[in-house]
Coordinates of C-alpha atoms and ligand atoms in Angstrom, one line a residue:
M834 CA 21.7 131.7 38.9
R835 CA 23.9 128.8 37.8
V836 CA 22.1 125.6 37.1
L837 CA 23.5 122.1 36.3
V838 CA 21.1 119.9 34.4
L839 CA 22.0 116.2 34.4
G840 CA 20.5 115.1 31.1
G841 CA 19.9 112.2 28.8
T842 CA 16.1 112.6 28.3
S843 CA 13.9 114.6 26.1
E844 CA 12.5 116.3 29.2
A845 CA 16.0 117.5 30.0
T846 CA 16.3 119.0 26.5
A847 CA 12.9 120.7 26.9
L848 CA 14.0 122.1 30.3
A849 CA 17.3 123.4 28.7
A850 CA 15.2 125.3 26.1
L851 CA 13.2 126.9 29.0
L852 CA 16.3 127.8 30.9
A853 CA 17.9 129.3 27.7
A854 CA 15.0 131.6 27.5
T855 CA 15.1 132.6 31.2
P856 CA 17.0 135.9 31.9
G857 CA 19.5 135.5 34.7
A858 CA 19.7 131.7 34.4
E859 CA 23.1 130.3 33.3
A860 CA 22.6 126.6 32.7
I861 CA 24.9 123.8 31.7
M862 CA 23.8 120.4 30.4
S863 CA 25.7 117.3 31.3
F864 CA 25.6 114.1 29.3
A865 CA 27.2 110.8 30.2
G866 CA 28.8 110.7 26.7
R867 CA 27.6 107.2 25.7
T868 CA 25.9 108.3 22.5
R869 CA 26.4 111.2 20.2
A870 CA 25.0 114.2 22.0
P871 CA 21.9 115.7 20.6
S872 CA 22.0 119.5 19.9
S873 CA 21.4 121.6 23.0
P874 CA 20.3 125.2 23.5
I875 CA 22.6 125.6 26.5
P876 CA 26.4 124.8 26.9
L877 CA 27.3 121.1 27.2
R878 CA 29.7 119.1 29.1
S879 CA 30.2 115.4 28.6
G880 CA 31.4 112.3 30.5
G881 CA 31.3 111.1 34.1
F882 CA 32.3 113.2 37.1
G883 CA 34.1 110.5 39.0
G884 CA 31.3 109.4 41.4
A885 CA 29.4 111.5 43.9
E886 CA 32.6 113.0 45.2
G887 CA 33.6 114.2 41.7
L888 CA 30.2 115.6 41.1
W889 CA 30.3 117.5 44.4
Q890 CA 33.7 119.0 43.5
Y891 CA 32.3 120.0 40.1
L892 CA 29.3 121.7 41.8
E893 CA 31.6 123.7 44.1
A894 CA 34.1 124.6 41.4
E895 CA 31.4 125.8 39.0
G896 CA 29.5 127.7 41.7
I897 CA 26.3 125.8 40.9
D898 CA 23.2 127.1 42.7
V899 CA 20.7 124.4 41.8
L900 CA 21.3 120.9 40.6
V901 CA 18.7 119.3 38.4
D902 CA 18.5 115.5 38.0
A903 CA 16.7 115.1 34.7
T904 CA 18.2 111.7 33.9
H905 CA 16.4 108.6 32.7
P906 CA 14.4 106.8 35.4
F907 CA 16.6 103.7 34.9
A908 CA 19.8 105.7 35.4
A909 CA 19.9 104.9 39.1
Q910 CA 23.6 105.5 39.8
I911 CA 23.8 109.1 38.7
S912 CA 20.6 109.9 40.6
R913 CA 22.1 108.4 43.8
N914 CA 25.3 110.5 43.2
A915 CA 23.2 113.6 42.6
E916 CA 21.5 113.1 46.0
I917 CA 24.8 112.6 47.8
A918 CA 26.5 115.5 46.2
A919 CA 23.6 117.9 46.7
A920 CA 23.3 116.9 50.3
R921 CA 27.0 117.3 50.9
G922 CA 27.2 120.7 49.2
N923 CA 23.8 121.9 50.7
I924 CA 22.7 122.6 47.1
P925 CA 19.0 122.4 46.2
L926 CA 18.2 119.3 44.1
V927 CA 15.3 119.3 41.6
I928 CA 14.4 115.9 40.3
L929 CA 12.6 116.0 36.9
S930 CA 11.0 112.6 36.6
R931 CA 8.2 111.8 34.2
P932 CA 5.4 109.4 35.4
G933 CA 5.6 105.8 34.3
W934 CA 3.1 104.3 31.8
M935 CA -0.1 102.9 33.3
R936 CA -1.4 99.5 32.3
E937 CA -4.9 99.5 30.6
P938 CA -7.4 96.6 30.9
Q939 CA -6.6 95.3 27.4
D940 CA -2.8 95.3 28.0
R941 CA -1.1 91.9 28.2
W942 CA 1.8 93.1 30.4
T943 CA 4.0 90.9 32.6
E944 CA 5.7 93.2 35.0
V945 CA 9.2 92.2 36.2
P946 CA 11.7 93.8 38.5
D947 CA 14.8 93.6 36.3
M948 CA 16.3 92.5 33.0
A949 CA 17.3 89.0 34.3
A950 CA 13.7 88.4 35.3
A951 CA 12.6 89.7 31.8
A952 CA 14.9 87.2 30.1
A953 CA 13.4 84.4 32.2
A954 CA 9.8 85.6 31.6
I955 CA 10.1 85.1 27.8
G956 CA 9.8 81.4 28.4
R957 CA 11.6 78.2 27.3
E958 CA 10.1 77.9 23.8
T959 CA 11.8 79.9 21.0
R960 CA 10.1 83.2 20.4
R961 CA 10.6 86.2 18.2
V962 CA 11.4 89.0 20.7
F963 CA 11.6 92.7 20.1
L964 CA 14.1 94.2 22.6
A965 CA 13.8 97.9 22.9
I966 CA 15.8 98.4 26.1
G967 CA 18.9 100.2 24.9
R968 CA 22.2 98.5 24.8
L969 CA 23.5 98.5 28.4
Q970 CA 21.7 95.5 29.7
L971 CA 21.6 93.2 26.6
A972 CA 23.9 90.7 28.3
A973 CA 21.0 89.6 30.5
F974 CA 19.5 87.9 27.5
E975 CA 22.6 85.7 27.0
A976 CA 20.8 83.5 29.6
A977 CA 18.0 82.9 27.0
P978 CA 19.9 82.2 23.7
Q979 CA 17.1 80.1 22.3
H980 CA 15.1 83.2 21.2
D981 CA 15.4 85.2 18.0
Y982 CA 15.9 88.8 18.9
L983 CA 15.2 92.0 17.0
I984 CA 17.2 94.6 18.9
R985 CA 16.7 98.4 18.4
T986 CA 19.5 100.7 19.8
I987 CA 20.6 104.2 19.0
E988 CA 24.1 103.2 18.0
P989 CA 24.9 99.8 16.2
I990 CA 26.2 97.1 18.6
A991 CA 27.4 93.5 18.5
P992 CA 25.6 91.5 21.3
N993 CA 26.7 88.0 22.2
L994 CA 23.4 86.5 21.2
P995 CA 23.3 83.7 18.5
H996 CA 20.1 84.8 16.8
H997 CA 19.6 88.5 16.5
R998 CA 19.3 91.4 14.1
I999 CA 20.0 95.0 15.0
I1000 CA 18.1 98.1 13.9
A1001 CA 20.0 101.3 14.8
A1002 CA 17.5 104.2 15.2
R1003 CA 16.8 107.1 17.5
G1004 CA 13.1 107.9 18.5
P1005 CA 10.5 109.3 18.4
F1006 CA 8.7 106.3 17.0
D1007 CA 5.1 106.6 16.0
V1008 CA 2.5 104.0 16.6
E1009 CA 1.7 103.2 13.0
A1010 CA 5.3 102.6 12.1
E1011 CA 5.7 100.5 15.3
E1012 CA 2.6 98.4 14.4
R1013 CA 4.0 97.8 10.9
L1014 CA 7.4 96.8 12.3
L1015 CA 5.8 94.3 14.8
R1016 CA 3.7 92.8 12.1
D1017 CA 6.4 92.6 9.4
E1018 CA 8.9 91.1 11.8
K1019 CA 6.4 88.6 13.2
I1020 CA 7.2 89.6 16.8
D1021 CA 5.7 87.4 19.5
V1022 CA 6.7 89.4 22.5
I1023 CA 8.2 92.8 23.4
V1024 CA 10.6 93.6 26.2
A1025 CA 10.5 97.2 27.3
K1026 CA 11.4 99.4 30.3
N1027 CA 8.7 101.5 31.8
S1028 CA 10.4 104.8 31.1
G1029 CA 7.2 106.7 30.7
A1030 CA 8.7 108.5 27.6
A1031 CA 6.2 109.7 25.0
A1032 CA 8.8 109.3 22.3
V1033 CA 9.0 105.5 22.7
F1034 CA 5.4 104.8 23.8
G1035 CA 4.5 103.9 20.2
K1036 CA 5.6 100.3 20.6
I1037 CA 3.4 99.9 23.7
A1038 CA 0.4 101.4 22.0
A1039 CA 1.1 99.2 19.0
A1040 CA 1.2 96.1 21.2
R1041 CA -2.1 97.2 22.8
R1042 CA -3.7 97.4 19.3
L1043 CA -2.3 94.0 18.2
G1044 CA -2.9 92.3 21.5
L1045 CA 0.8 91.4 21.8
P1046 CA 2.3 90.5 25.2
V1047 CA 4.8 93.0 26.7
I1048 CA 7.3 92.1 29.4
M1049 CA 7.6 95.4 31.2
V1050 CA 10.6 96.0 33.4
E1051 CA 9.7 98.2 36.3
R1052 CA 11.7 101.2 37.4
P1053 CA 14.4 100.9 40.0
A1054 CA 13.4 102.1 43.4
E1055 CA 13.6 105.9 43.7
A1056 CA 16.4 107.4 45.7
S1057 CA 16.2 108.4 49.4
G1058 CA 14.1 111.6 49.4
V1059 CA 16.7 114.3 49.0
G1060 CA 15.3 116.9 46.6
V1061 CA 12.0 118.0 45.3
R1062 CA 10.2 116.3 42.4
A1063 CA 8.7 117.8 39.2
A1064 CA 6.8 115.7 36.6
H1065 CA 7.2 118.3 33.7
P1066 CA 9.9 120.7 32.5
A1067 CA 7.8 123.8 33.3
E1068 CA 7.2 122.6 36.9
A1069 CA 11.0 122.0 37.2
L1070 CA 11.7 125.5 36.0
A1071 CA 9.3 127.0 38.6
L1072 CA 11.1 125.0 41.3
I1073 CA 14.5 126.1 40.1
L1074 CA 13.5 129.7 40.0
G1075 CA 12.0 129.4 43.5
H1076 CA 15.5 128.8 44.9
G1077 CA 17.5 131.8 43.8
P1078 CA 21.3 132.0 43.8
R1079 CA 23.0 130.4 46.8
A1080 CA 25.0 133.5 47.5
A1081 CA 21.7 135.4 47.9
L1082 CA 20.4 132.8 50.2
R1083 CA 23.5 133.1 52.4
G1084 CA 23.1 136.9 52.3
V1085 CA 26.5 137.3 50.7
Ligands
NAP688 P1 23.9 105.3 35.5 O1 24.1 103.9 35.5 O2 23.0 106.0 36.5 O3 25.3 106.1 35.6 C1 26.5 105.5 35.4 C2 27.6 106.6 35.4 O4 27.5 107.3 34.2 C3 27.4 107.6 36.5 O5 27.9 107.1 37.8 C4 28.2 108.8 36.0 O6 29.6 108.6 36.0 C5 27.8 108.7 34.5 N1 26.7 109.5 34.1 C6 25.4 109.1 34.0 N2 24.6 110.1 33.6 C7 25.4 111.2 33.5 C8 25.2 112.5 33.1 N3 24.0 113.0 32.7 N4 26.2 113.4 33.1 C9 27.5 113.0 33.5 N5 27.7 111.7 33.8 C10 26.7 110.8 33.8 O7 23.4 105.8 34.1 P2 23.1 105.0 32.7 O8 21.9 104.1 33.0 O9 24.4 104.3 32.3 O10 22.7 106.1 31.7 C11 23.6 107.0 31.2 C12 23.0 108.2 30.6 O11 22.1 107.8 29.6 C13 22.2 109.0 31.6 O12 22.5 110.4 31.5 C14 20.7 108.8 31.3 O13 19.9 109.9 31.5 C15 20.8 108.4 29.8 N6 19.8 107.3 29.5 C16 19.8 106.2 30.2 C17 18.8 105.2 29.8 C18 18.7 103.9 30.6 O14 17.8 103.1 30.3 N7 19.5 103.7 31.6 C19 18.0 105.4 28.8 C20 18.0 106.6 28.0 C21 19.0 107.6 28.4 P3 30.5 109.1 37.2 O15 30.1 108.3 38.4 O16 31.9 109.0 36.8 O17 30.0 110.6 37.4

């Protein structure tokens, strides 16, 4: 059975390890190629496919039996493309999507729909802001140049913000270290995406301990309903194995 895993999350990497240990499964991991790829227990490909059409062509050319969308919950375009390509090729789609974080009573979250709303929600007065949102949407904060930003990204970057400092680091980040960082840097407010990832939950737990406000960007709307959903890698593996090779399904 040939499986293409669209990756970019720790859950995708965990699923890859399960697939590598599954006899009869030949899996390929796909990364967008924006950051240095982490090591993978299955063969890798890197870079865009050229839209939904390009992805469909790849699925056909490689004889893929099951497509897995294990991308980040904020990577909306590739998830849409996966749905379109799977529907067009009549290829089963398994969506591995971890649950979002749940607000607890002591949390001081302001939930906003997107990054522009997050920038506005910081307020007019100058504040010391911890931006842990990756690098792709930093431009939204150019609308709020009065703030002093501490920005953490995987690769170093040069944002167009007058007051900022960069920390280049890749998670996981534990709660004690996050609490120290927030205290030492005198952070007033955190901006985060509700990714649900355990590896980056430390800053949310630390904010909870310190009583700090968090501007929480909600997930983009889920795609149209093509595919079956799994919340954990083992569940995704069971769904994948439930499909079997397409040739067998067609009775070829
Ligand atoms: P996106 O906006 O949904 O996708 C933009 C384009 O990047 C896609 O149309 C596709 O290009 C290419 N692409 C995305 N994921 C790919 C993959 N796994 N393999 C091959 N091509 C891929 O995605 P994004 O938000 O830029 O995220 C890019 C990658 O980083 C994703 O794999 C995601 O899992 C990971 N990531 C994203 C975030 C986030 O907050 N967005 C956080 C952590 C990790 P073509 O149309 O040319 O095929």
